[in-house]
Amino acid sequence: MQIDVEKCKITHYPAEVLAGRAQPVKEIDDSIRKLVEKMTDIMLENKGIGLAAPQAGIPLRLFIVSLDATRESVRVYINPTVTATTREFDSVEEGCLSVPGIYTKIRRYKKCRVTATDLDGNEFTEEAEGLYARCLQHEYDHLEGMTIAGRMNSAAKIAHRKQLKKLKENHKRNVKRE
Ligand code: NI
C-alpha cells in the first residue's frame, strides 16, 4: 500500500475509511514507521489516548495507544487480535477523535487479551483490564469498521442526533470539495 503521510489527517465519521475492514500490514518498513510517527503527532495534537490507522485515512491493521497521552508512552500494535477474557461488561463514557462532539456510554468487556507485533517485528501478548482493556477494544473496533457512532444504543443515538446529523452534513460537504 502506498502511504503518503503528508496527506494523512484525522478522518471523521461517516468517512468510508472508518466503515470498512482494514487490511493486514504485510511488511514493517519505513512507510509504516513514518505512518506511526504521523499517527502519534495526530493523536497527541488532539489529546487522544489511542488512534487507529483508518483514523489517519489509512486502511491498515495498526493502532497506537498512550494511556497518559504522552509521546513516551506510545505503544504500537500491528496486526493485532483483541479477545475478551471475561464475560463481564461495563458501560463507561467514551469519546473518539473521529466522532467529535459525542461522549457516550459504551458497553465493553472488562478484560481482554491483545496479541500484536511491535515496530521491531516482535510479537507480544498482554492481558488488559480497566481503561487499557476499553481502549484496546475501541481501537480494535476501528480496524473492523466500527466506531462509537455504530456502537451506541438507540437512546444515545436519539440524544446525539443533532451532532450525528452535523457530522454527516460536514462529510457530504467535504466529499463534494474533493
Ligand atoms: Ni476512536
mmCIF file of C-alpha atoms and ligand atoms in Angstrom:
data_model
loop_
_atom_site.group_PDB
_atom_site.id
_atom_site.type_symbol
_atom_site.label_atom_id
_atom_site.label_comp_id
_atom_site.label_asym_id
_atom_site.label_seq_id
_atom_site.Cartn_x
_atom_site.Cartn_y
_atom_site.Cartn_z
ATOM 1 C CA MET A 1 0.000 0.000 0.000
ATOM 2 C CA GLN A 2 1.285 3.460 -0.912
ATOM 3 C CA ILE A 3 1.225 5.738 2.104
ATOM 4 C CA ASP A 4 1.634 9.471 1.684
ATOM 5 C CA VAL A 5 1.963 10.616 5.294
ATOM 6 C CA GLU A 6 1.766 14.259 4.196
ATOM 7 C CA LYS A 7 -1.840 13.581 3.236
ATOM 8 C CA CYS A 8 -2.702 11.808 6.489
ATOM 9 C CA LYS A 9 -5.152 13.704 8.615
ATOM 10 C CA ILE A 10 -7.828 12.843 11.117
ATOM 11 C CA THR A 11 -10.882 11.298 9.461
ATOM 12 C CA HIS A 12 -14.364 11.890 10.802
ATOM 13 C CA TYR A 13 -17.465 9.687 10.867
ATOM 14 C CA PRO A 14 -19.063 8.778 8.430
ATOM 15 C CA ALA A 15 -15.924 8.629 6.219
ATOM 16 C CA GLU A 16 -15.723 5.433 4.175
ATOM 17 C CA VAL A 17 -12.269 4.514 5.506
ATOM 18 C CA LEU A 18 -13.792 4.230 9.009
ATOM 19 C CA ALA A 19 -16.509 1.861 7.838
ATOM 20 C CA GLY A 20 -14.504 -0.897 6.154
ATOM 21 C CA ARG A 21 -12.376 -3.760 7.419
ATOM 22 C CA ALA A 22 -8.710 -2.687 7.415
ATOM 23 C CA GLN A 23 -6.059 -4.761 5.618
ATOM 24 C CA PRO A 24 -3.152 -6.581 7.292
ATOM 25 C CA VAL A 25 0.249 -4.879 7.364
ATOM 26 C CA LYS A 26 2.444 -7.041 5.092
ATOM 27 C CA GLU A 27 5.841 -5.620 5.950
ATOM 28 C CA ILE A 28 7.089 -3.269 8.661
ATOM 29 C CA ASP A 29 9.090 -0.879 6.514
ATOM 30 C CA ASP A 30 9.938 2.841 6.519
ATOM 31 C CA SER A 31 6.472 3.788 5.313
ATOM 32 C CA ILE A 32 4.935 2.052 8.340
ATOM 33 C CA ARG A 33 7.433 3.722 10.692
ATOM 34 C CA LYS A 34 6.609 7.121 9.160
ATOM 35 C CA LEU A 35 2.902 6.406 9.433
ATOM 36 C CA VAL A 36 3.286 5.606 13.144
ATOM 37 C CA GLU A 37 5.142 8.907 13.674
ATOM 38 C CA LYS A 38 2.416 10.798 11.887
ATOM 39 C CA MET A 39 -0.328 8.970 13.799
ATOM 40 C CA THR A 40 1.458 9.832 17.059
ATOM 41 C CA ASP A 41 1.504 13.525 16.087
ATOM 42 C CA ILE A 42 -2.185 13.462 15.177
ATOM 43 C CA MET A 43 -3.142 11.662 18.400
ATOM 44 C CA LEU A 44 -1.135 13.961 20.696
ATOM 45 C CA GLU A 45 -2.245 17.148 18.917
ATOM 46 C CA ASN A 46 -5.833 16.076 19.525
ATOM 47 C CA LYS A 47 -5.134 14.914 23.103
ATOM 48 C CA GLY A 48 -6.207 11.359 22.354
ATOM 49 C CA ILE A 49 -5.057 8.197 24.135
ATOM 50 C CA GLY A 50 -5.391 5.937 21.106
ATOM 51 C CA LEU A 51 -5.524 6.151 17.334
ATOM 52 C CA ALA A 52 -6.092 3.545 14.638
ATOM 53 C CA ALA A 53 -4.637 3.854 11.121
ATOM 54 C CA PRO A 54 -8.083 4.271 9.453
ATOM 55 C CA GLN A 55 -8.486 7.401 11.593
ATOM 56 C CA ALA A 56 -5.473 8.819 9.735
ATOM 57 C CA GLY A 57 -7.071 7.771 6.427
ATOM 58 C CA ILE A 58 -5.038 4.549 6.012
ATOM 59 C CA PRO A 59 -6.997 1.258 5.982
ATOM 60 C CA LEU A 60 -4.302 -0.875 7.650
ATOM 61 C CA ARG A 61 -4.497 -3.093 10.726
ATOM 62 C CA LEU A 62 -2.441 -0.968 13.069
ATOM 63 C CA PHE A 63 -3.163 1.201 16.063
ATOM 64 C CA ILE A 64 -1.321 3.090 18.775
ATOM 65 C CA VAL A 65 -2.160 3.630 22.442
ATOM 66 C CA SER A 66 -0.761 6.044 25.033
ATOM 67 C CA LEU A 67 -2.933 5.937 28.133
ATOM 68 C CA ASP A 68 -1.370 9.085 29.642
ATOM 69 C CA ALA A 69 -1.376 10.882 26.257
ATOM 70 C CA THR A 70 2.403 11.320 26.183
ATOM 71 C CA ARG A 71 4.850 10.516 23.383
ATOM 72 C CA GLU A 72 6.991 8.411 25.754
ATOM 73 C CA SER A 73 4.130 6.015 26.469
ATOM 74 C CA VAL A 74 3.107 5.397 22.853
ATOM 75 C CA ARG A 75 2.831 1.704 22.043
ATOM 76 C CA VAL A 76 2.309 0.251 18.605
ATOM 77 C CA TYR A 77 0.041 -2.709 17.783
ATOM 78 C CA ILE A 78 0.458 -4.149 14.295
ATOM 79 C CA ASN A 79 -1.959 -6.808 13.002
ATOM 80 C CA PRO A 80 -3.492 -7.127 16.465
ATOM 81 C CA THR A 81 -6.092 -9.524 17.748
ATOM 82 C CA VAL A 82 -8.123 -8.470 20.759
ATOM 83 C CA THR A 83 -10.268 -11.080 22.504
ATOM 84 C CA ALA A 84 -12.395 -10.903 25.627
ATOM 85 C CA THR A 85 -11.130 -12.875 28.632
ATOM 86 C CA THR A 86 -14.243 -12.383 30.745
ATOM 87 C CA ARG A 87 -17.965 -12.326 30.050
ATOM 88 C CA GLU A 88 -18.405 -9.314 32.313
ATOM 89 C CA PHE A 89 -19.212 -5.972 30.773
ATOM 90 C CA ASP A 90 -19.182 -2.457 31.978
ATOM 91 C CA SER A 91 -20.579 0.686 30.478
ATOM 92 C CA VAL A 92 -18.383 3.786 30.568
ATOM 93 C CA GLU A 93 -18.469 7.103 28.742
ATOM 94 C CA GLU A 94 -16.166 7.238 25.709
ATOM 95 C CA GLY A 95 -15.202 9.719 23.069
ATOM 96 C CA CYS A 96 -13.463 9.248 19.736
ATOM 97 C CA LEU A 97 -11.318 11.701 17.759
ATOM 98 C CA SER A 98 -13.218 10.562 14.652
ATOM 99 C CA VAL A 99 -16.617 11.219 16.191
ATOM 100 C CA PRO A 100 -16.042 14.725 17.605
ATOM 101 C CA GLY A 101 -18.567 16.270 19.956
ATOM 102 C CA ILE A 102 -20.001 12.983 21.192
ATOM 103 C CA TYR A 103 -19.356 11.345 24.553
ATOM 104 C CA THR A 104 -21.499 8.345 25.222
ATOM 105 C CA LYS A 105 -21.609 5.226 27.349
ATOM 106 C CA ILE A 106 -20.359 2.140 25.521
ATOM 107 C CA ARG A 107 -20.587 -1.431 26.762
ATOM 108 C CA ARG A 108 -17.239 -3.254 26.637
ATOM 109 C CA TYR A 109 -15.744 -6.368 28.161
ATOM 110 C CA LYS A 110 -13.974 -5.627 31.424
ATOM 111 C CA LYS A 111 -10.926 -7.675 30.472
ATOM 112 C CA CYS A 112 -9.276 -8.683 27.238
ATOM 113 C CA ARG A 113 -6.108 -10.081 25.760
ATOM 114 C CA VAL A 114 -4.156 -8.463 22.934
ATOM 115 C CA THR A 115 -1.646 -10.174 20.682
ATOM 116 C CA ALA A 116 0.176 -7.971 18.201
ATOM 117 C CA THR A 117 3.510 -7.232 16.556
ATOM 118 C CA ASP A 118 5.560 -4.202 17.568
ATOM 119 C CA LEU A 119 7.547 -1.879 15.289
ATOM 120 C CA ASP A 120 10.646 -4.100 15.652
ATOM 121 C CA GLY A 121 8.697 -7.076 14.361
ATOM 122 C CA ASN A 122 8.382 -8.825 17.735
ATOM 123 C CA GLU A 123 5.109 -10.477 18.636
ATOM 124 C CA PHE A 124 3.761 -9.865 22.128
ATOM 125 C CA THR A 125 0.698 -10.784 24.174
ATOM 126 C CA GLU A 126 -0.762 -8.836 27.070
ATOM 127 C CA GLU A 127 -3.664 -9.119 29.467
ATOM 128 C CA ALA A 128 -5.605 -5.905 29.941
ATOM 129 C CA GLU A 129 -8.282 -4.545 32.217
ATOM 130 C CA GLY A 130 -9.848 -1.210 33.089
ATOM 131 C CA LEU A 131 -9.106 1.734 30.810
ATOM 132 C CA TYR A 132 -6.452 -0.231 28.907
ATOM 133 C CA ALA A 133 -8.915 -3.023 28.061
ATOM 134 C CA ARG A 134 -11.502 -0.465 26.979
ATOM 135 C CA CYS A 135 -9.025 1.411 24.829
ATOM 136 C CA LEU A 136 -7.808 -1.778 23.088
ATOM 137 C CA GLN A 137 -11.389 -2.806 22.267
ATOM 138 C CA HIS A 138 -12.184 0.707 21.000
ATOM 139 C CA GLU A 139 -9.114 0.808 18.713
ATOM 140 C CA TYR A 140 -9.665 -2.753 17.516
ATOM 141 C CA ASP A 141 -13.211 -1.764 16.559
ATOM 142 C CA HIS A 142 -11.740 0.825 14.179
ATOM 143 C CA LEU A 143 -9.896 -1.957 12.306
ATOM 144 C CA GLU A 144 -13.214 -3.760 11.883
ATOM 145 C CA GLY A 145 -15.007 -0.690 10.547
ATOM 146 C CA MET A 146 -16.849 0.105 13.771
ATOM 147 C CA THR A 147 -16.980 3.385 15.690
ATOM 148 C CA ILE A 148 -18.794 4.563 18.827
ATOM 149 C CA ALA A 149 -21.407 6.016 16.456
ATOM 150 C CA GLY A 150 -22.243 2.432 15.469
ATOM 151 C CA ARG A 151 -21.897 1.010 18.970
ATOM 152 C CA MET A 152 -24.096 3.429 20.874
ATOM 153 C CA ASN A 153 -27.567 2.326 21.841
ATOM 154 C CA SER A 154 -30.719 3.757 20.296
ATOM 155 C CA ALA A 155 -31.386 6.133 23.211
ATOM 156 C CA ALA A 156 -27.881 7.607 22.782
ATOM 157 C CA LYS A 157 -28.445 7.891 19.017
ATOM 158 C CA ILE A 158 -31.534 9.957 19.710
ATOM 159 C CA ALA A 159 -29.758 12.046 22.363
ATOM 160 C CA HIS A 160 -26.908 12.785 19.944
ATOM 161 C CA ARG A 161 -28.955 13.057 16.743
ATOM 162 C CA LYS A 162 -28.083 16.715 16.118
ATOM 163 C CA GLN A 163 -24.338 16.132 16.312
ATOM 164 C CA LEU A 164 -24.608 12.953 14.187
ATOM 165 C CA LYS A 165 -26.539 14.921 11.573
ATOM 166 C CA LYS A 166 -23.934 17.685 11.636
ATOM 167 C CA LEU A 167 -21.120 15.171 11.085
ATOM 168 C CA LYS A 168 -22.990 13.653 8.135
ATOM 169 C CA GLU A 169 -23.530 17.087 6.588
ATOM 170 C CA ASN A 170 -19.855 18.018 7.065
ATOM 171 C CA HIS A 171 -18.876 14.754 5.400
ATOM 172 C CA LYS A 172 -21.108 15.465 2.385
ATOM 173 C CA ARG A 173 -19.549 18.916 2.011
ATOM 174 C CA ASN A 174 -16.024 17.504 2.203
ATOM 175 C CA VAL A 175 -16.730 14.802 -0.404
ATOM 176 C CA LYS A 176 -18.059 17.447 -2.766
ATOM 177 C CA ARG A 177 -14.941 19.576 -2.284
ATOM 178 C CA GLU A 178 -12.555 16.680 -3.093
HETATM 179 NI NI NI B 1 -11.881 6.113 18.127
#
